[in-house]
PDB file of C-alpha atoms in Angstrom:
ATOM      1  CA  UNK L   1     -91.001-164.990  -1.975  1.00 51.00           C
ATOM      2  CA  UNK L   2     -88.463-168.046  -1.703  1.00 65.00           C
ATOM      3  CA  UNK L   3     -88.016-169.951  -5.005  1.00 89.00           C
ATOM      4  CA  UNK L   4     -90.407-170.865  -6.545  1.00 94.00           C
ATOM      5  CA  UNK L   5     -90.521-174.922  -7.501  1.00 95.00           C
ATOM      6  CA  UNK L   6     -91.681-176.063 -11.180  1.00 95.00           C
ATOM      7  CA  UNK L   7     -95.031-176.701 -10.177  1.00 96.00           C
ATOM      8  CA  UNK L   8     -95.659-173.145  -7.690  1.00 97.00           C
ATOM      9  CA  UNK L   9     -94.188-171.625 -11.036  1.00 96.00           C
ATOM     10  CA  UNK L  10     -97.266-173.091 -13.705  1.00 96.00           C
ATOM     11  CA  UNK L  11     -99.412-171.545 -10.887  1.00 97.00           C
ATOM     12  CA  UNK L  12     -98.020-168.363 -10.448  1.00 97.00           C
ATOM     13  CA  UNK L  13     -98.563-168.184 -14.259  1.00 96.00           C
ATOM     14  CA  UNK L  14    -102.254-169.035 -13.886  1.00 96.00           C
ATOM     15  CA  UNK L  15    -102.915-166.652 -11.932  1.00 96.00           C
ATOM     16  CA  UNK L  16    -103.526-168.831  -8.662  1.00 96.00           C
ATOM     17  CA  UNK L  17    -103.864-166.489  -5.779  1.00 96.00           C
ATOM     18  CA  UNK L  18    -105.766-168.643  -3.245  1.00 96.00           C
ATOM     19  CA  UNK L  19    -106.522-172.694  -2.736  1.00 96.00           C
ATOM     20  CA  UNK L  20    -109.687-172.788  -4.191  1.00 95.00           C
ATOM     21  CA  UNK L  21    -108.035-171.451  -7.725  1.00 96.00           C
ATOM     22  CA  UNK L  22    -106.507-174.411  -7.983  1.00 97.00           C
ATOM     23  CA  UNK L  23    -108.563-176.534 -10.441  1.00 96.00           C
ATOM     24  CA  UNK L  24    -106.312-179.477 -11.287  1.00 95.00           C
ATOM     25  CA  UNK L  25    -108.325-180.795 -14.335  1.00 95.00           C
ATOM     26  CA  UNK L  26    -108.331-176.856 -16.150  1.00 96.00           C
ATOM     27  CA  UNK L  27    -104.587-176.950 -14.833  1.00 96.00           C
ATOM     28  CA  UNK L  28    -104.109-180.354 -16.802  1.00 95.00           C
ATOM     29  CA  UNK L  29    -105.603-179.216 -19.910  1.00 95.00           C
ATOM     30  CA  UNK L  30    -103.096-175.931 -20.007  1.00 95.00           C
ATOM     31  CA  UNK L  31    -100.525-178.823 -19.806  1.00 93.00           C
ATOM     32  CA  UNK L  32    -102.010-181.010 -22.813  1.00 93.00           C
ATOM     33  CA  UNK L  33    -103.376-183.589 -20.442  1.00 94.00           C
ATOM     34  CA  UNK L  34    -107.026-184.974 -20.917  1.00 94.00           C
ATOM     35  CA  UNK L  35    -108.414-186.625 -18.060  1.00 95.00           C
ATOM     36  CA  UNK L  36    -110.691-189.254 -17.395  1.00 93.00           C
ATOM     37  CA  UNK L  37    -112.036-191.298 -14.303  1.00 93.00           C
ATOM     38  CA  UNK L  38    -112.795-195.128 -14.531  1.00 90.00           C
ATOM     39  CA  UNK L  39    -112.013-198.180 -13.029  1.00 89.00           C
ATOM     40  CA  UNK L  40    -108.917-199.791 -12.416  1.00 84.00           C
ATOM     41  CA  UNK L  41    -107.517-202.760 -11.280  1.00 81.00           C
ATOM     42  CA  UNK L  42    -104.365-202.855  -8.913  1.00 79.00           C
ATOM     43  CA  UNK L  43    -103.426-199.423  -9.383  1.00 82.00           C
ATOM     44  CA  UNK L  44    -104.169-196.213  -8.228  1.00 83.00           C
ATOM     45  CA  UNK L  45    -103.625-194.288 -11.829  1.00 86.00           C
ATOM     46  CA  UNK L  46    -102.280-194.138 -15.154  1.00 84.00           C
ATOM     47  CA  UNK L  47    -100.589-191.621 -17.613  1.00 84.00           C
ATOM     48  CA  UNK L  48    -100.127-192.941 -21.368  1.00 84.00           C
ATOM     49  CA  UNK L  49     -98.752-189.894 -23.474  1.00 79.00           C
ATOM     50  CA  UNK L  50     -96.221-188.786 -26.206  1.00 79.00           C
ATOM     51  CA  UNK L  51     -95.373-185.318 -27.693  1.00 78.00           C
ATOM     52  CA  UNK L  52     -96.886-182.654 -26.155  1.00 83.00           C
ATOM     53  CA  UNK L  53    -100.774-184.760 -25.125  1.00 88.00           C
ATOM     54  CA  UNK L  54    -101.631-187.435 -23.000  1.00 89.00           C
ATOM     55  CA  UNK L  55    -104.115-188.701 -20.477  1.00 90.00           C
ATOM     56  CA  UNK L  56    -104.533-189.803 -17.198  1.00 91.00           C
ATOM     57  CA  UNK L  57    -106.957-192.043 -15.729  1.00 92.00           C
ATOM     58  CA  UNK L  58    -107.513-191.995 -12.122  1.00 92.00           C
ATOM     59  CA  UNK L  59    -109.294-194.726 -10.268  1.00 90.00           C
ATOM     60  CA  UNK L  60    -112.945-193.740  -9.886  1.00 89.00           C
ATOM     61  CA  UNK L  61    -114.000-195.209  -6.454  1.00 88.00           C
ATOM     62  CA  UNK L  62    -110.985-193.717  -4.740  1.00 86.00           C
ATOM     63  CA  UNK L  63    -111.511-191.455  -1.776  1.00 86.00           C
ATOM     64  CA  UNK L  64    -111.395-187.720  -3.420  1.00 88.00           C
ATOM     65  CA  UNK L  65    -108.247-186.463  -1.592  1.00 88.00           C
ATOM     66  CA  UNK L  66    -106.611-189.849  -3.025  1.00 87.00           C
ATOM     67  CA  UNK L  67    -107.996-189.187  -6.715  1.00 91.00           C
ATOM     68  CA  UNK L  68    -106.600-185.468  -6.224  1.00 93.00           C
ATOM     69  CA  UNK L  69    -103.221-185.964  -5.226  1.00 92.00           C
ATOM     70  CA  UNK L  70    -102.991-189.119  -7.870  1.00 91.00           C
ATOM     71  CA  UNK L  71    -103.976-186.541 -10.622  1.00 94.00           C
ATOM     72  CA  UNK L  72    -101.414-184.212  -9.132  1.00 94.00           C
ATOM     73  CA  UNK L  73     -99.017-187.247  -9.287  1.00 92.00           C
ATOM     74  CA  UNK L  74     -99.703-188.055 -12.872  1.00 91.00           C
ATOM     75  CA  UNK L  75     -99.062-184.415 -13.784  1.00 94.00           C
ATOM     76  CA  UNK L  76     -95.800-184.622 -11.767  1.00 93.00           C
ATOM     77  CA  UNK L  77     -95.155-187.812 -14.454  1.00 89.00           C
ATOM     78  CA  UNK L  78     -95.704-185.714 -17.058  1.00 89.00           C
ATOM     79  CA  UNK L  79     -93.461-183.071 -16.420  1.00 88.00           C
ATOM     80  CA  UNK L  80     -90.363-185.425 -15.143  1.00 84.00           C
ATOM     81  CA  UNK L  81     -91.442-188.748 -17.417  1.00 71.00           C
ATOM     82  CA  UNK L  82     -92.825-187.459 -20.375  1.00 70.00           C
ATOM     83  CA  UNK L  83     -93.095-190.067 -23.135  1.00 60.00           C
ATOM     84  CA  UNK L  84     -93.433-192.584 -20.749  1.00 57.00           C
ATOM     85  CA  UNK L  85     -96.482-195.294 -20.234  1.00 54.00           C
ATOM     86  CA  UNK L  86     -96.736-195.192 -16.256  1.00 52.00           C
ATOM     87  CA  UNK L  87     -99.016-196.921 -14.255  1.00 53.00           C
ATOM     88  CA  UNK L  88     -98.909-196.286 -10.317  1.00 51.00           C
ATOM     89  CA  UNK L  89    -100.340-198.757  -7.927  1.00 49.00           C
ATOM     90  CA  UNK L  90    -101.622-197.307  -4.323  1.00 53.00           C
ATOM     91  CA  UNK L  91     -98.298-198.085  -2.645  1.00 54.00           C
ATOM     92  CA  UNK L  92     -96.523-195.910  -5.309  1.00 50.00           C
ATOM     93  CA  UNK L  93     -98.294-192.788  -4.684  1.00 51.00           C
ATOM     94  CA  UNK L  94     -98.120-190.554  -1.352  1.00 57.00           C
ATOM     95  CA  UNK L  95     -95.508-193.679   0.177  1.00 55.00           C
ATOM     96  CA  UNK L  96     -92.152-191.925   0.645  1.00 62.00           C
ATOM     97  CA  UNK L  97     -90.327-194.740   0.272  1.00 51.00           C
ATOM     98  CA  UNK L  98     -90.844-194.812  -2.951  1.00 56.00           C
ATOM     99  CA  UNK L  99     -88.885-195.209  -5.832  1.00 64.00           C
ATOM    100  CA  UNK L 100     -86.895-191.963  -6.693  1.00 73.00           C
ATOM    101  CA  UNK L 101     -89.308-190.917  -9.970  1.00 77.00           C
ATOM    102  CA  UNK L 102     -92.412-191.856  -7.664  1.00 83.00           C
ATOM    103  CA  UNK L 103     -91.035-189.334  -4.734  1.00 85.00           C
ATOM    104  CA  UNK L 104     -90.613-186.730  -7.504  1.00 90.00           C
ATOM    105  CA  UNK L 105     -93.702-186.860  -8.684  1.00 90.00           C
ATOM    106  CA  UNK L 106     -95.292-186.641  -5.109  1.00 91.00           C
ATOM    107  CA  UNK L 107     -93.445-184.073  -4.671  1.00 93.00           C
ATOM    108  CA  UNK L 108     -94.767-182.078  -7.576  1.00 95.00           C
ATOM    109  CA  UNK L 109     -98.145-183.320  -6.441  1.00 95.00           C
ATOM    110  CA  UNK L 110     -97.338-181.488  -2.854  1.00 95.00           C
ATOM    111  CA  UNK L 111     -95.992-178.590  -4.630  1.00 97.00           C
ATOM    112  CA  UNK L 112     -99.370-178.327  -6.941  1.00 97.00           C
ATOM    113  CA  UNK L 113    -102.422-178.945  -4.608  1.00 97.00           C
ATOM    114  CA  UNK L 114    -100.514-177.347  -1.285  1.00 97.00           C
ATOM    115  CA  UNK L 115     -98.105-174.245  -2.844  1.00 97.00           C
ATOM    116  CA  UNK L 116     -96.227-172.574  -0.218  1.00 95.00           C
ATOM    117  CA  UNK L 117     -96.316-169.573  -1.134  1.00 96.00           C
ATOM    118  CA  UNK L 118    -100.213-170.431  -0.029  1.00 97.00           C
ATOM    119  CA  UNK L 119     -99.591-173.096   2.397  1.00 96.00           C
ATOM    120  CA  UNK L 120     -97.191-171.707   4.423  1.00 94.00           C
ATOM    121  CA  UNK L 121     -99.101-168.931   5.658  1.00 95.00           C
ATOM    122  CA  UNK L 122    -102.563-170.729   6.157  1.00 96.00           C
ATOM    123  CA  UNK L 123     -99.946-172.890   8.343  1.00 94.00           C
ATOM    124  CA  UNK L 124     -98.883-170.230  10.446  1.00 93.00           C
ATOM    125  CA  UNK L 125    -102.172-168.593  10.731  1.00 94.00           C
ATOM    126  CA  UNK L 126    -103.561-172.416  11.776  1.00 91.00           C
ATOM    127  CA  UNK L 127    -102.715-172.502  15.437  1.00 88.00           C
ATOM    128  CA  UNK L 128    -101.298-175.560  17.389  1.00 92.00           C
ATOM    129  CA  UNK L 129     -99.789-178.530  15.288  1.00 95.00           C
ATOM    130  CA  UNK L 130    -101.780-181.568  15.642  1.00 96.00           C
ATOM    131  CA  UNK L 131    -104.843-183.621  13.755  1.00 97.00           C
ATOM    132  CA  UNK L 132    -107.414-180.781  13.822  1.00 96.00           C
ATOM    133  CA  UNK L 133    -105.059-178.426  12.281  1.00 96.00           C
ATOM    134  CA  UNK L 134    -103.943-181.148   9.912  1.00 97.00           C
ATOM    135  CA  UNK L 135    -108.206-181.639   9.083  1.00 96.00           C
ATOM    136  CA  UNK L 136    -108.517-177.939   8.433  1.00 96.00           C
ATOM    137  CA  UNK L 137    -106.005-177.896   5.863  1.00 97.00           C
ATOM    138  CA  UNK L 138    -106.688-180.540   4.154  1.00 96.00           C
ATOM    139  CA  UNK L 139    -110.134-178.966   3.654  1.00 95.00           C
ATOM    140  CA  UNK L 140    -108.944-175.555   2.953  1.00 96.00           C
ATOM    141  CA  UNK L 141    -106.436-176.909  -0.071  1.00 97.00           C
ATOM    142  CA  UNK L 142    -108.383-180.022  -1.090  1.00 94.00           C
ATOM    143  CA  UNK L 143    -106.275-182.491  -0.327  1.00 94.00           C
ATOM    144  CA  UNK L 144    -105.976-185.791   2.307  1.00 92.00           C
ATOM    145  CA  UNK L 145    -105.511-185.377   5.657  1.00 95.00           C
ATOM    146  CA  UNK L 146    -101.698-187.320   5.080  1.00 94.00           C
ATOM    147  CA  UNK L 147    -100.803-185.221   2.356  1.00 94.00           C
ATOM    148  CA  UNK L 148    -101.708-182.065   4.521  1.00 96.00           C
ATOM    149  CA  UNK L 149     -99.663-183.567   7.439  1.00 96.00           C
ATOM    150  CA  UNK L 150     -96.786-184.294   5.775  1.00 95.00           C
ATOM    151  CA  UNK L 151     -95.926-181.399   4.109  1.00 96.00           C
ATOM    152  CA  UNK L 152     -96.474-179.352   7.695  1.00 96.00           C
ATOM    153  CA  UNK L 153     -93.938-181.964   8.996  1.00 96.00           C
ATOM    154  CA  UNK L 154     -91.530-181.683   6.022  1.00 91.00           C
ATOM    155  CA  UNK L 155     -91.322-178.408   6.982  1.00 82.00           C
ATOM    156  CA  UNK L 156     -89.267-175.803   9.044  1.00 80.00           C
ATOM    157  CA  UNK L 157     -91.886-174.983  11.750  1.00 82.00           C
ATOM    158  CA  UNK L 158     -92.168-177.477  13.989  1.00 90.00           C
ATOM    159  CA  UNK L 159     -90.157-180.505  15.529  1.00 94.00           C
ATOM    160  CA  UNK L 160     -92.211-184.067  14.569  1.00 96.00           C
ATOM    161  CA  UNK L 161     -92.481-186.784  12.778  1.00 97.00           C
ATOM    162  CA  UNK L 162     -94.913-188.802  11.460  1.00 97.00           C
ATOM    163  CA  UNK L 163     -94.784-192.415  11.204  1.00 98.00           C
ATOM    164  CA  UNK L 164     -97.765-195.000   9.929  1.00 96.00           C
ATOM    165  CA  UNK L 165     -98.212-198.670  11.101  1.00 97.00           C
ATOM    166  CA  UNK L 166    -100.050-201.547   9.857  1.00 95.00           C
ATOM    167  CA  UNK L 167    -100.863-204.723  11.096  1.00 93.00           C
ATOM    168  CA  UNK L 168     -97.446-205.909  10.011  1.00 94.00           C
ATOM    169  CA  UNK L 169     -95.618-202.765  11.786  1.00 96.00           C
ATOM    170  CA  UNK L 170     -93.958-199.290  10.322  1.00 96.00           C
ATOM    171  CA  UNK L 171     -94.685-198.842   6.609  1.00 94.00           C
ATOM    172  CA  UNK L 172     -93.349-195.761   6.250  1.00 94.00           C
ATOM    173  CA  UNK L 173     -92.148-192.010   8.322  1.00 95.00           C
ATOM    174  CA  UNK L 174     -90.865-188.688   7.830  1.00 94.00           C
ATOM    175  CA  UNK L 175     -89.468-186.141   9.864  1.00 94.00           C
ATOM    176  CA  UNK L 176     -88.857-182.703  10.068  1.00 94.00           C
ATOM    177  CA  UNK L 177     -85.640-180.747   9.080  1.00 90.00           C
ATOM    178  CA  UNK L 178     -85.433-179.614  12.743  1.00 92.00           C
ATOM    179  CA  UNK L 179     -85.064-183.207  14.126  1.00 93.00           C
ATOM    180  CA  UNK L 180     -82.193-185.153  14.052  1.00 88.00           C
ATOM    181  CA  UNK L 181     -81.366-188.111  12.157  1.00 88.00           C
ATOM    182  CA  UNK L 182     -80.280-189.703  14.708  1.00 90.00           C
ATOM    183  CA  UNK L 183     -84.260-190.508  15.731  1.00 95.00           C
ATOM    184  CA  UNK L 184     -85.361-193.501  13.624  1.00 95.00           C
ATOM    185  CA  UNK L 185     -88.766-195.364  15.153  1.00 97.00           C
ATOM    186  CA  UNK L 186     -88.778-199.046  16.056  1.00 96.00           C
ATOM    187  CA  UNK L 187     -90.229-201.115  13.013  1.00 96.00           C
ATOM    188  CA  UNK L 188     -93.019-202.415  15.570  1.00 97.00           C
ATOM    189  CA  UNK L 189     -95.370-200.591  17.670  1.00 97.00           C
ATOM    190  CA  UNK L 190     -94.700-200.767  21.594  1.00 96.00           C
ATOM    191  CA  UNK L 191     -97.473-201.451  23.932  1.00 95.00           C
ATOM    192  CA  UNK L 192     -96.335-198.602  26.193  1.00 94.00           C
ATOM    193  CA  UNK L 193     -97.647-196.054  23.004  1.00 95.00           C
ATOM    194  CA  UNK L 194    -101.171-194.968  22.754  1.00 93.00           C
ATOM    195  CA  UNK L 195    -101.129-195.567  19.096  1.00 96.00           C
ATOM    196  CA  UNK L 196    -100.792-199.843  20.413  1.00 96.00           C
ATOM    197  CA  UNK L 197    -103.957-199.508  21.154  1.00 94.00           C
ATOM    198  CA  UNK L 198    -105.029-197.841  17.977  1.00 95.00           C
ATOM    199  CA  UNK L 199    -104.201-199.814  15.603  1.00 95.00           C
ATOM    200  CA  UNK L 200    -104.730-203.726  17.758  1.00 94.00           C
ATOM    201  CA  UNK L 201    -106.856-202.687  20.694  1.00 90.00           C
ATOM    202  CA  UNK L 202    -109.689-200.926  18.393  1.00 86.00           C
ATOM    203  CA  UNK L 203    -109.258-197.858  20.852  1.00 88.00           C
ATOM    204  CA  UNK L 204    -110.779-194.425  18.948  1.00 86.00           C
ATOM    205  CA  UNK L 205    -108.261-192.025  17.951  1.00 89.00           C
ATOM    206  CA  UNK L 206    -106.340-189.879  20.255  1.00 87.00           C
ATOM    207  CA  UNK L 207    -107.885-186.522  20.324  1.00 86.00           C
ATOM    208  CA  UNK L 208    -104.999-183.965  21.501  1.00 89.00           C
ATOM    209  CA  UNK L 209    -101.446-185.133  21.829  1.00 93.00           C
ATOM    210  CA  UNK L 210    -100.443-186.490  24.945  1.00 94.00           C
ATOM    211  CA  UNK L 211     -97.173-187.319  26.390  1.00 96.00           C
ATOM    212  CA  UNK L 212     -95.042-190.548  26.350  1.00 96.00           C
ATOM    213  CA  UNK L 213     -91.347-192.069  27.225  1.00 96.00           C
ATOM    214  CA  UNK L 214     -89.468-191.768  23.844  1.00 97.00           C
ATOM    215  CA  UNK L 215     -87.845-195.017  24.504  1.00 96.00           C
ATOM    216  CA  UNK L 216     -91.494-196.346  23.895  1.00 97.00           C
ATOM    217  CA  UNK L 217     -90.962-195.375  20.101  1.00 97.00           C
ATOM    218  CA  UNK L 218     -87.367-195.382  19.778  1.00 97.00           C
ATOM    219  CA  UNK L 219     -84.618-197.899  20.344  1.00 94.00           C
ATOM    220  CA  UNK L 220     -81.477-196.341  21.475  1.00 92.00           C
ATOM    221  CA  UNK L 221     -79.741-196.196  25.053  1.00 91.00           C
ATOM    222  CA  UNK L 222     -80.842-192.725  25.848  1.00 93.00           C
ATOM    223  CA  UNK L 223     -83.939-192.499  24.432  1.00 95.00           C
ATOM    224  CA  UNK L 224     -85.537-192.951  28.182  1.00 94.00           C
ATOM    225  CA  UNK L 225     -84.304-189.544  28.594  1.00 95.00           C
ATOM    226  CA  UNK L 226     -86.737-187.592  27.141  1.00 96.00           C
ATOM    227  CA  UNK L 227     -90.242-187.693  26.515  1.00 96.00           C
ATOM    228  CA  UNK L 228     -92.109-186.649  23.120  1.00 97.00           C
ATOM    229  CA  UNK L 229     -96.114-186.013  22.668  1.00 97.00           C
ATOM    230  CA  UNK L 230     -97.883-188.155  20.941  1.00 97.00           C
ATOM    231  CA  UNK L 231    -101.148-188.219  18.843  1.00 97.00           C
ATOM    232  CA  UNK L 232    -102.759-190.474  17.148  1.00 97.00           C
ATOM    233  CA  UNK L 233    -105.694-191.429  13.358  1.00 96.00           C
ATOM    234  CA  UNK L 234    -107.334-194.304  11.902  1.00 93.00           C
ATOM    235  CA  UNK L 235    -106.586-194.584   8.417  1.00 92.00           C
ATOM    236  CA  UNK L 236    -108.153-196.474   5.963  1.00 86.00           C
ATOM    237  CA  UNK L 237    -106.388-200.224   5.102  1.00 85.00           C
ATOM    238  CA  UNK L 238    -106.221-200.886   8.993  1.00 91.00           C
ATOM    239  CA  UNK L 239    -103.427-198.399   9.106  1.00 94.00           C
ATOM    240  CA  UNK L 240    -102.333-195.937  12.128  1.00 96.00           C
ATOM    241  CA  UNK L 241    -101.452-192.554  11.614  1.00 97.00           C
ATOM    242  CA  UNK L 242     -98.727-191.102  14.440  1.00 98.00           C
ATOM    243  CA  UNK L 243     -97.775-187.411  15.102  1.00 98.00           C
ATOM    244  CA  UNK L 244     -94.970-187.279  17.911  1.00 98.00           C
ATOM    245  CA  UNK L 245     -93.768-184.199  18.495  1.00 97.00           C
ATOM    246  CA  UNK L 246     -90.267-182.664  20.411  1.00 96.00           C
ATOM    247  CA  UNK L 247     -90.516-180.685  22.559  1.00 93.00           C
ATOM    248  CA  UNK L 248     -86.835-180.695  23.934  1.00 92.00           C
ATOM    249  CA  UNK L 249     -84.230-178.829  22.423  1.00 90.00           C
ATOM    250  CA  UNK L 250     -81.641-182.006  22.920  1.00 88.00           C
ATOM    251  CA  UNK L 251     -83.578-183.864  20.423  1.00 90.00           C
ATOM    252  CA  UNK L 252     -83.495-181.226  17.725  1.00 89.00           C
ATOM    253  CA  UNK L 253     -80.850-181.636  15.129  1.00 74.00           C
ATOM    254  CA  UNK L 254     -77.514-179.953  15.456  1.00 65.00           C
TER     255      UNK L 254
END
């Protein structure tokens, strides 16, 4: 087993052997952390705490993924922040361009609801990378269908990046290990992708990836070159959700 991260380590001690051990409110409780749903305004959730208790609210009308990985979050807060009052709006949590503590506490969020000592496998045992595998994770380990898809992506198996648009253009990507740097998209969708017509042209999602010019996602003078595959969600807040993936070898980092 590779090393085990901070959070893969409280489960190991639990006793967590498969996804569905993974009860995040018993987990909180081992930690000193009461929790509580309710409503809040302008933010997604909040951690108030000091010594060794504390507890989190989450927003109650949040989707449950969302109110999963925000609990996951909050417990990442405790463990990096603790004795801090912390209150994370919705484009603090999951965003990876967040601020430095956010990102660590996302990733302790990752490393609590999708292990990889667990994850890992149920990846390589989950067939062909696109949206349907992406689904069936998320439903195997509880979690959204972005958090599932990023941590594939993060990963060492495959060659993609993800990248989500809004009405205004990119908000945010990430990439895998395996591609190179050198492959940043173009802050505004191009009308030669499929995912245009997604997100302005009220088109239904794209089913099965499907291939495209990379200079329709990427400005740089060789990018007509190649060609990358290209599939695309709805999200909710009249975002676009984009899996491209590489399949040639001169795209790959070095």
């Amino acid at each position: 087993m590779n090393q085990l991260t901070p959070a893969e380590r409280l489960l190991v001690s639990l006793g967590v052997q498969e996804p569905a051990d993974i009860d995040l409110e018993a987990i909180a409780w081992t930690e000193g952390v009461r929790v509580k749903y309710g409503p809040l305004e302008n933010c997604e959730a909040r951690i108030v705490g000091t010594h060794d208790r504390a507890i989190v609210t989450i927003k109650e009308d949040a989707l449950p993924g969302r109110r999963r990985f925000s609990l996951g979050h909050e417990l990442g807060h405790w463990h990096h922040d603790r004795g801090k009052c912390l209150v994370c709006g919705s484009d603090e949590i999951g965003n990876p361009l967040a601020s430095t503590s956010e990102r660590a506490a996302d990733r302790y969020a990752a490393d609590l609801l999708m292990p990889r000592f667990l994850f890992d496998p149920a990846v390589r045992a989950a067939g062909k990378v696109n949206f349907a595998m992406f689904r069936n994770l998320a439903k195997a380990f509880n979690t959204s269908v972005t958090a599932a898809a990023i941590r594939v992506v993060e990963g060492k198996r495959v060659p993609a990046m993800l990248v989500c648009h809004g009405a205004g253009g990119r908000k945010w990507f990430v990439r895998s290990q395996m591609i190179d740097d050198r492959w940043f998209p173009q802050e505004q969708l191009s009308a030669d992708s499929p995912a245009f017509d997604v997100q302005f042209g009220g088109k239904p999602e794209i089913n099965l990836p499907m291939k495209v010019g990379a200079d329709a996602w990427f400005d740089r003078h060789d990018a007509s070159w190649y060609e990358v595959r290209e599939q695309s969600i709805r999200l909710p807040g009249n975002e676009t959700l984009t899996l491209l993936l590489f399949d040639d070898d001169q795209m790959h980092a070095r």
